[in-house]
PDB file of C-alpha atoms in Angstrom:
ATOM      1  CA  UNK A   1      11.720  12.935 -20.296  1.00  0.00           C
ATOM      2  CA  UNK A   2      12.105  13.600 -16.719  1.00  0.00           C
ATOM      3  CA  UNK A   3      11.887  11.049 -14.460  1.00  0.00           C
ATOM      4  CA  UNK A   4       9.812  10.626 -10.894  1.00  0.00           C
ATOM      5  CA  UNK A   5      11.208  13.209  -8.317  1.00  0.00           C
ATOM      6  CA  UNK A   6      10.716  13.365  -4.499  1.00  0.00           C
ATOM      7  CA  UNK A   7      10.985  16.082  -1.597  1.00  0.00           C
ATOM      8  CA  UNK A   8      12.890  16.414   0.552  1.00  0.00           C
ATOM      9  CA  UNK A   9      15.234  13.849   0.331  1.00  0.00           C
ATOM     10  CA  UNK A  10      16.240  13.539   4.007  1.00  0.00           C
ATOM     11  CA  UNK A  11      13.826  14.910   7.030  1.00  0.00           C
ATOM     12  CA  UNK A  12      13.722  14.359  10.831  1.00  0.00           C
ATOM     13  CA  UNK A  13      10.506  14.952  12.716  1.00  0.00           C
ATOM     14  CA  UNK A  14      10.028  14.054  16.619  1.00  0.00           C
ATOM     15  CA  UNK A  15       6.815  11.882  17.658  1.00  0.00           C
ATOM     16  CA  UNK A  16       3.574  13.575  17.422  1.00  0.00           C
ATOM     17  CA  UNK A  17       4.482  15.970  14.880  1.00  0.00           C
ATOM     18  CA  UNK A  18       3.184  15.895  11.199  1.00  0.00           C
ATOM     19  CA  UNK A  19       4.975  15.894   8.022  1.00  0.00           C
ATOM     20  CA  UNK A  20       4.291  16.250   4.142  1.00  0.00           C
ATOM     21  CA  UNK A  21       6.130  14.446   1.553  1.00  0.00           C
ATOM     22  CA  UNK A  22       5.842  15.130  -2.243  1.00  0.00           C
ATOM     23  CA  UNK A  23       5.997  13.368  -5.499  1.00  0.00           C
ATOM     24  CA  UNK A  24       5.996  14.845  -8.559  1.00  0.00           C
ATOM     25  CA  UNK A  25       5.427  12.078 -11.715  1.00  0.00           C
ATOM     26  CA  UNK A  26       6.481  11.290 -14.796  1.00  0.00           C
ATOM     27  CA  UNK A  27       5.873  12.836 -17.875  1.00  0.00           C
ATOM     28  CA  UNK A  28       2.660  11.226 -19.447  1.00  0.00           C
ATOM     29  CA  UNK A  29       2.107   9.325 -16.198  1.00  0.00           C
ATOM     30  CA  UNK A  30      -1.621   9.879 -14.142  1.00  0.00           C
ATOM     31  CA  UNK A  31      -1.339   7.697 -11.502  1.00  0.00           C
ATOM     32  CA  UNK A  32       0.577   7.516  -8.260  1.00  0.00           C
ATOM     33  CA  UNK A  33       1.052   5.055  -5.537  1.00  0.00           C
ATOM     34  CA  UNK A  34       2.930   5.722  -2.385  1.00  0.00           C
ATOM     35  CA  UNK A  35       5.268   3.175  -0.409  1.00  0.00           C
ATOM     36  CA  UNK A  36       6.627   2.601   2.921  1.00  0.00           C
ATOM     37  CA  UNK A  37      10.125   0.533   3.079  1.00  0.00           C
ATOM     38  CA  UNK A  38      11.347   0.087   6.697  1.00  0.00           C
ATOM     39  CA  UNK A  39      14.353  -0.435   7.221  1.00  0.00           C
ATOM     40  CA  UNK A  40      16.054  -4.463   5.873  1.00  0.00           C
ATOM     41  CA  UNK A  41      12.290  -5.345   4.186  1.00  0.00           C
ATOM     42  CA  UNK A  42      10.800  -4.550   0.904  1.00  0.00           C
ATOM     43  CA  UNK A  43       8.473  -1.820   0.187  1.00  0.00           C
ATOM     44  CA  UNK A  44       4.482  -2.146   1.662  1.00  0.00           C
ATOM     45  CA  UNK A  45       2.312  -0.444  -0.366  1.00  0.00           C
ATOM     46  CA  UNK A  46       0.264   2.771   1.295  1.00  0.00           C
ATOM     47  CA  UNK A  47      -2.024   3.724  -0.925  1.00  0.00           C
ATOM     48  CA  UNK A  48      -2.443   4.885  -5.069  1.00  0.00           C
ATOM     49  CA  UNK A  49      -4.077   7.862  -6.845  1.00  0.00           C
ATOM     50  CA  UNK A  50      -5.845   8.407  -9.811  1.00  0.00           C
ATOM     51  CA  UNK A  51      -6.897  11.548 -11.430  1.00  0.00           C
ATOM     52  CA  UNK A  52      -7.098  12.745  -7.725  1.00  0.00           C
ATOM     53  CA  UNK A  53      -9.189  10.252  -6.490  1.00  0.00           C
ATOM     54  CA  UNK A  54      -7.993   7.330  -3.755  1.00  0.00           C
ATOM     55  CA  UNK A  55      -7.668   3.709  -5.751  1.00  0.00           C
ATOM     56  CA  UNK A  56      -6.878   1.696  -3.476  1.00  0.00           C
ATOM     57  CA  UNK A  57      -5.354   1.534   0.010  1.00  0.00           C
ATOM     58  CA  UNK A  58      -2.532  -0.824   2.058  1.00  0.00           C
ATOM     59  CA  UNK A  59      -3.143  -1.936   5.358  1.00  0.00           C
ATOM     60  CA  UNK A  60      -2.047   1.680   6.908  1.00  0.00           C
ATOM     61  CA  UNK A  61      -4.308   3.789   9.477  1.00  0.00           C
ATOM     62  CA  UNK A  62      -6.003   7.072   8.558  1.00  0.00           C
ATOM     63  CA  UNK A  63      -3.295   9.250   9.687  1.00  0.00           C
ATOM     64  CA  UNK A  64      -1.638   8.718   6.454  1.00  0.00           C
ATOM     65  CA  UNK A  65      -3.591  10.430   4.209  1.00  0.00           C
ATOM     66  CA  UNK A  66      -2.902  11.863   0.498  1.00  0.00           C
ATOM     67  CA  UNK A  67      -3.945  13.916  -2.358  1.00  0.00           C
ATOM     68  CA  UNK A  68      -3.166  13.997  -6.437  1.00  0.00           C
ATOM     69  CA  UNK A  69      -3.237  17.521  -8.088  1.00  0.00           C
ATOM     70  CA  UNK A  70      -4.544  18.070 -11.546  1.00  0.00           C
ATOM     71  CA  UNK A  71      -1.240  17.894 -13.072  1.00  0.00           C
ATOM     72  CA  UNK A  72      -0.848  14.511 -11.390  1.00  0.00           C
ATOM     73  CA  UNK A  73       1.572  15.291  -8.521  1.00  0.00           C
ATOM     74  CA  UNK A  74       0.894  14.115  -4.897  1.00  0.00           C
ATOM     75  CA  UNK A  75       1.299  14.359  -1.501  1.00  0.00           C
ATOM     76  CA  UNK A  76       2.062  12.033   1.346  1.00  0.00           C
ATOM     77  CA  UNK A  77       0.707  13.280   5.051  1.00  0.00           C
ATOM     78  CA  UNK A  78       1.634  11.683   8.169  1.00  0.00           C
ATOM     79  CA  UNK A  79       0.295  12.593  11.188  1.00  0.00           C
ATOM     80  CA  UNK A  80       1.050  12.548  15.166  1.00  0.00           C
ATOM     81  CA  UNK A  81       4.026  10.746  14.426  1.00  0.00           C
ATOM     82  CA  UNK A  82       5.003   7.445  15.500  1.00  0.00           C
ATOM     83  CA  UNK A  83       8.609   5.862  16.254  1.00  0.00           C
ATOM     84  CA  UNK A  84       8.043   3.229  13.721  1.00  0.00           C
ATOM     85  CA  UNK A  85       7.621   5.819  10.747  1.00  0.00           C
ATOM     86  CA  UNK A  86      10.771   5.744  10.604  1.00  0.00           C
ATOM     87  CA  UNK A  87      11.894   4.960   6.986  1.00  0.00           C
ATOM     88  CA  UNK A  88      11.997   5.522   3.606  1.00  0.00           C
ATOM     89  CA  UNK A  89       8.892   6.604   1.623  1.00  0.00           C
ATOM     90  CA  UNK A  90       8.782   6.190  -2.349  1.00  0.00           C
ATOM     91  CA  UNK A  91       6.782   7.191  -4.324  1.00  0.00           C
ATOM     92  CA  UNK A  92       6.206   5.703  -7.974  1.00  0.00           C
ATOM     93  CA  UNK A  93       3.950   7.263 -11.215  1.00  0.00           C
ATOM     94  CA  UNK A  94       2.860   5.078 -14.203  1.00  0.00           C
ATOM     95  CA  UNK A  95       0.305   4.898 -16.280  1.00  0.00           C
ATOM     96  CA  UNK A  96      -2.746   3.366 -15.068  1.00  0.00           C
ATOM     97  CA  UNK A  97      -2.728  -0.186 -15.263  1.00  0.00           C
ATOM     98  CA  UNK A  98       0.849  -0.192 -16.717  1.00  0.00           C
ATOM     99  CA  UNK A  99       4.442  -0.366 -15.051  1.00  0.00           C
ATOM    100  CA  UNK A 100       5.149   1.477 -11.593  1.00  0.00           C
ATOM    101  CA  UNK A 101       8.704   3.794 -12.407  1.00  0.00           C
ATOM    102  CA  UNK A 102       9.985   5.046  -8.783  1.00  0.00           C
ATOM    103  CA  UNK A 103      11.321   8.252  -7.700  1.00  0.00           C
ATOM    104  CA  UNK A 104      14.276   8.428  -5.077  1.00  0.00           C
ATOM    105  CA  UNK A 105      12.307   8.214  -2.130  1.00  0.00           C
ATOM    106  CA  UNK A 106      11.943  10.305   1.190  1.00  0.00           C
ATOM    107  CA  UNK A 107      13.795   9.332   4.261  1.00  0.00           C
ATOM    108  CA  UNK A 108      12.299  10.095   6.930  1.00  0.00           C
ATOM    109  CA  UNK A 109      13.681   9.574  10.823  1.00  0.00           C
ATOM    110  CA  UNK A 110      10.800  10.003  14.058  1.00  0.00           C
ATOM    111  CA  UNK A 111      13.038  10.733  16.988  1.00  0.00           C
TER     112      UNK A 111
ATOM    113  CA  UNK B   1      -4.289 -12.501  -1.788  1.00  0.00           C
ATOM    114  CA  UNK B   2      -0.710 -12.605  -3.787  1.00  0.00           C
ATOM    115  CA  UNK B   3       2.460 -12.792  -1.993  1.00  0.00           C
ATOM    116  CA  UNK B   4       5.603 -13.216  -2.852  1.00  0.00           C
ATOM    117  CA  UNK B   5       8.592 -15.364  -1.483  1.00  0.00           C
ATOM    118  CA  UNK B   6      12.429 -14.683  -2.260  1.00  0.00           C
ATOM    119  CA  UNK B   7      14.100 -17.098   0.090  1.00  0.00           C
ATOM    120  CA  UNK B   8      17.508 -16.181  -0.009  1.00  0.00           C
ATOM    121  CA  UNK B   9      18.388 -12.939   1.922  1.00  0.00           C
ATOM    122  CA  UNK B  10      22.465 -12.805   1.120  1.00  0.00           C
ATOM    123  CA  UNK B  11      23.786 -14.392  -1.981  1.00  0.00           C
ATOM    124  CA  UNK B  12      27.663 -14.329  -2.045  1.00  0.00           C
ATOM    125  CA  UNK B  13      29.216 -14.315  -5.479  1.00  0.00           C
ATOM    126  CA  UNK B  14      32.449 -14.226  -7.057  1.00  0.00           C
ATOM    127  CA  UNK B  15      33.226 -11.713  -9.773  1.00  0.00           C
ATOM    128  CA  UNK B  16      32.227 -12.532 -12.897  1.00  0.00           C
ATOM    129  CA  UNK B  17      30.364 -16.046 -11.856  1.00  0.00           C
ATOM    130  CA  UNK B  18      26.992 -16.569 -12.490  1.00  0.00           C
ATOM    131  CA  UNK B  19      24.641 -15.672 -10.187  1.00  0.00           C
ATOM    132  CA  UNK B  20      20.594 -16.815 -10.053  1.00  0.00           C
ATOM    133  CA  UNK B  21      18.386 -15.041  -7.394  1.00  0.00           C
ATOM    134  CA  UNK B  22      15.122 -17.089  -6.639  1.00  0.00           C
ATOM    135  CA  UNK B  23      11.605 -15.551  -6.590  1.00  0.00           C
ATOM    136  CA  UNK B  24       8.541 -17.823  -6.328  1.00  0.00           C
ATOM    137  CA  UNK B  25       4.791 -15.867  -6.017  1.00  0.00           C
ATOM    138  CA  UNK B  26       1.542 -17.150  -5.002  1.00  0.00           C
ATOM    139  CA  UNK B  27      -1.810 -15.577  -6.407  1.00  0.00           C
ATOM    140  CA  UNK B  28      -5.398 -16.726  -7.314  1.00  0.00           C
ATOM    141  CA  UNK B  29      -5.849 -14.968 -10.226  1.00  0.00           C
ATOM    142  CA  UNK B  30      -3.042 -14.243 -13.601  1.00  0.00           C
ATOM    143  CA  UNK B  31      -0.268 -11.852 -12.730  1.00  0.00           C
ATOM    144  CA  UNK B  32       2.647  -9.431 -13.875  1.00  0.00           C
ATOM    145  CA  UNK B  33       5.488  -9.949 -12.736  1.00  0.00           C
ATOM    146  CA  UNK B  34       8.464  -7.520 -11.898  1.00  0.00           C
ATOM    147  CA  UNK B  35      12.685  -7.571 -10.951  1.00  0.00           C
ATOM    148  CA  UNK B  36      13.576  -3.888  -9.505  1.00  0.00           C
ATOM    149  CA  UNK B  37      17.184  -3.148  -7.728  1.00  0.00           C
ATOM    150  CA  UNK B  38      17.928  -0.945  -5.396  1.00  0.00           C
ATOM    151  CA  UNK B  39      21.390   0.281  -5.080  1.00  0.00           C
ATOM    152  CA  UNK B  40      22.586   1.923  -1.593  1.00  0.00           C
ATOM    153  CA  UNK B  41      20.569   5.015  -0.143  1.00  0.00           C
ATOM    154  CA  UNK B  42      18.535   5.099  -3.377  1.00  0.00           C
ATOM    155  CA  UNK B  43      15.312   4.140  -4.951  1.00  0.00           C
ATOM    156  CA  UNK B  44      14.032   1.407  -6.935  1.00  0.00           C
ATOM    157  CA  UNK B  45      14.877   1.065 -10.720  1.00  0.00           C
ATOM    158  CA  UNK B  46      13.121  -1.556 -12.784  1.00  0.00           C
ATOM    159  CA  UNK B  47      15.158  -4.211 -13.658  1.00  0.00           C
ATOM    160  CA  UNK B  48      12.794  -6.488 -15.852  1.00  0.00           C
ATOM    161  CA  UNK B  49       9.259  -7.232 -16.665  1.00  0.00           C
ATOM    162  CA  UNK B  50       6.598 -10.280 -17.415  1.00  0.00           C
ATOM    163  CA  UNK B  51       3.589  -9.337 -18.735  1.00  0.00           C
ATOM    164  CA  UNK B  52       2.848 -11.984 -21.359  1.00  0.00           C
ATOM    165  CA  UNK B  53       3.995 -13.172 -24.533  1.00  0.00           C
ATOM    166  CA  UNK B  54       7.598 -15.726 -24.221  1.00  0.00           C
ATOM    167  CA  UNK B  55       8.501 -16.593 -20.851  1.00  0.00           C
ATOM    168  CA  UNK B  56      12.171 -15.514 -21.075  1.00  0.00           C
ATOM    169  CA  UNK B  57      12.679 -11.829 -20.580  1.00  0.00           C
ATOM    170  CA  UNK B  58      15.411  -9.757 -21.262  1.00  0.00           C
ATOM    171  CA  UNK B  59      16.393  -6.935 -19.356  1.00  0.00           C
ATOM    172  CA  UNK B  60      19.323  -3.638 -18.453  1.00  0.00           C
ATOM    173  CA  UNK B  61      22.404  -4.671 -17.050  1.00  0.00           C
ATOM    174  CA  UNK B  62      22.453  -8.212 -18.778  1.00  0.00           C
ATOM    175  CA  UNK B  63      20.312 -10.057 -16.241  1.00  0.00           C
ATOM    176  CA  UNK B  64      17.746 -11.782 -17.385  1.00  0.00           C
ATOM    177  CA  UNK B  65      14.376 -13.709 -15.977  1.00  0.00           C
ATOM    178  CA  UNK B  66      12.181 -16.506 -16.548  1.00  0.00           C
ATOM    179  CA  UNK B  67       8.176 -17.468 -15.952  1.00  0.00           C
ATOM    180  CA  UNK B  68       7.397 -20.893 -14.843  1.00  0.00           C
ATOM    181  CA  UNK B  69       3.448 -21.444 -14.079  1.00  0.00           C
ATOM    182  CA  UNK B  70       3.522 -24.610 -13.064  1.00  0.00           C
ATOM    183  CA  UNK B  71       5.990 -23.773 -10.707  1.00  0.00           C
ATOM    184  CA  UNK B  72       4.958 -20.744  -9.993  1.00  0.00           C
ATOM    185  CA  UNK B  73       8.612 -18.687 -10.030  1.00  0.00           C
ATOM    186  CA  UNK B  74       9.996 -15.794 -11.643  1.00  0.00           C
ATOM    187  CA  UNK B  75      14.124 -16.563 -11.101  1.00  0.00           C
ATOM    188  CA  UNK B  76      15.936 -14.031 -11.951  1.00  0.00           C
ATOM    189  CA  UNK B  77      19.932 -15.023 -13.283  1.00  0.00           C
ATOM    190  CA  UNK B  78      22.774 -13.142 -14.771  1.00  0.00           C
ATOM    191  CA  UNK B  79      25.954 -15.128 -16.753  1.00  0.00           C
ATOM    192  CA  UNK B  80      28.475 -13.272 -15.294  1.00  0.00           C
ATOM    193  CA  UNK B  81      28.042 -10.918 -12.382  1.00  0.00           C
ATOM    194  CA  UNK B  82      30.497  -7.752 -11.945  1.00  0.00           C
ATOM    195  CA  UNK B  83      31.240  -5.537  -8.815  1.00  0.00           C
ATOM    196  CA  UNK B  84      28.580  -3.084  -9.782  1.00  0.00           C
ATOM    197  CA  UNK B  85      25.864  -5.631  -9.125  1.00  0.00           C
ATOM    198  CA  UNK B  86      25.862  -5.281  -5.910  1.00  0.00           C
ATOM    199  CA  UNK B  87      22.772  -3.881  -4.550  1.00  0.00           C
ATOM    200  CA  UNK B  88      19.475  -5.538  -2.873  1.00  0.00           C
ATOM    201  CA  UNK B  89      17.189  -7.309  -5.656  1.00  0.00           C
ATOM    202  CA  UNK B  90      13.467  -7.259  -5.104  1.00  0.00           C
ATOM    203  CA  UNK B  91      10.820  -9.356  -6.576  1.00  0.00           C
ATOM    204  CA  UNK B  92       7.666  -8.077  -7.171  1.00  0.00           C
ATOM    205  CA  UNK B  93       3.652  -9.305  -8.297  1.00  0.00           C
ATOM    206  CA  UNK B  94       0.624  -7.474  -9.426  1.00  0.00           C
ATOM    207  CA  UNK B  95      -2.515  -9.013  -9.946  1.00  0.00           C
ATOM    208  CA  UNK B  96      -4.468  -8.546 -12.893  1.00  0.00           C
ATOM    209  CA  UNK B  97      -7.088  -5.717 -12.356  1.00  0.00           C
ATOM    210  CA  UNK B  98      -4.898  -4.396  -9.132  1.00  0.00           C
ATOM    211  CA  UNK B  99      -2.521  -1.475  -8.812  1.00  0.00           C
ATOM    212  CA  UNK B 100      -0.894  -2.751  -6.265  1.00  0.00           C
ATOM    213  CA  UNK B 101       2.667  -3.872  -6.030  1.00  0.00           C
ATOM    214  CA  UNK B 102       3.437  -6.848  -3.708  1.00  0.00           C
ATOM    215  CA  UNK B 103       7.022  -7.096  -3.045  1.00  0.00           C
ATOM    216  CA  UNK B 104       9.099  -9.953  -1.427  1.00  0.00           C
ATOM    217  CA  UNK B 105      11.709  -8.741   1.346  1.00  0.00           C
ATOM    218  CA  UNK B 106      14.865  -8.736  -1.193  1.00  0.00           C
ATOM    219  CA  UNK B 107      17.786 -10.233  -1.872  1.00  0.00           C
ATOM    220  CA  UNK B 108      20.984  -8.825  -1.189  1.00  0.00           C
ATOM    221  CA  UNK B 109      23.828  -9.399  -3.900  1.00  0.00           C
ATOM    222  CA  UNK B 110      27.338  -8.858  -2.551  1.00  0.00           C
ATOM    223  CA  UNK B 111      29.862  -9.354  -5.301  1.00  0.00           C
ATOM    224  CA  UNK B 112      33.361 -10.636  -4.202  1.00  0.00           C
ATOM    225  CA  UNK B 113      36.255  -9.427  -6.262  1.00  0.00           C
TER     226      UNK B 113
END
């Protein structure tokens, strides 16, 4: 069974730009939520999709956007980039309503 | 609106003492309840659960958990703790009927040979 993967692992963007991070689930899993963990705190919660649709959304603006693809993946968008996105971005599949499994997570530095 | 409180940031411990990392949670409604660990410059891996059923829960690694209500905690302990413990601990709530994960802001286990 393969786990939750993430990519890229590492990326560096300058402020303004925009950047795409990806998630690709678990086997059997068809729902994904998306986290932001700055640097010294715990994870805040971004926003979760099911069977492609939005279900649910953290106190983030609309810059951060996202999309789930029929075979469950997702994507994380991010854009005109800000100083404090800086940090590391997971990404966790489960199925819905059940436990949240987490990939390796995204980190991303805004110079 | 849940939240979640782990009030100890560091926890020192000596190899192979016992260790017990606090969580307490606050919430209007029933919840799950969750343990994950992050080790360094990696992601989160589930440590243990509460869903229902006893109040003690088992889970990897030998640690261990238990759910008061009336007190509303989740402590999470382990007998004897060894160097490879070390990591940040996070405590986590969801309510029932939500997908989302509220986390507290960790704990950080150091383990002192």
């Amino acid at each position: 069974e393969t786990g939750v993967t993430q990519s890229p692992t590492h990326l560096i963007k300058t402020r303004g730009q925009q950047v795409t991070l990806r998630c690709s689930s678990q086997s059997g899993h068809n729902t994904v939520s998306w986290y932001q963990q700055a640097l010294g705190q715990g994870p805040q919660f971004i926003f979760q999709y099911y069977r492609e649709e939005e279900n649910g959304r953290g106190n983030f603006p609309p810059r951060f956007s996202g999309l789930q693809f029929p075979n469950y993946s997702s994507e994380l968008n991010v854009n005109a980039l800000e100083l404090d996105d800086s940090a590391l971005y997971l990404c966790a599949s489960s199925f819905r309503g059940e436990t949240q499994y987490f990939g390796p997570g995204t980190r991303l530095l805004v110079l | 609106a849940q939240s979640v409180t782990q009030l100890d940031s560091q926890v020192p411990v000596f190899e192979e003492a016992p260790v017990e990392l606090r969580c307490n949670y606050s919430s209007s409604v029933s919840v799950y309840l969750f343990w994950y660990v992050q080790y360094p410059n990696q992601g989160l891996q589930l440590l243990l659960k509460y869903l229902s059923g006893s109040t003690l829960v088992k889970g990897i690694n030998g640690f261990e958990a238990e759910f008061n209500k009336s007190q509303t905690s989740f402590h999470l302990r382990k007998p004897s703790v060894h160097i490879s413990d070390t990591a940040e601990y996070f405590c986590a709530v969801i309510d029932f009927g939500n997908e989302k994960l509220t986390f507290g802001t960790g704990t950080r286990l150091t383990i002192i040979p």
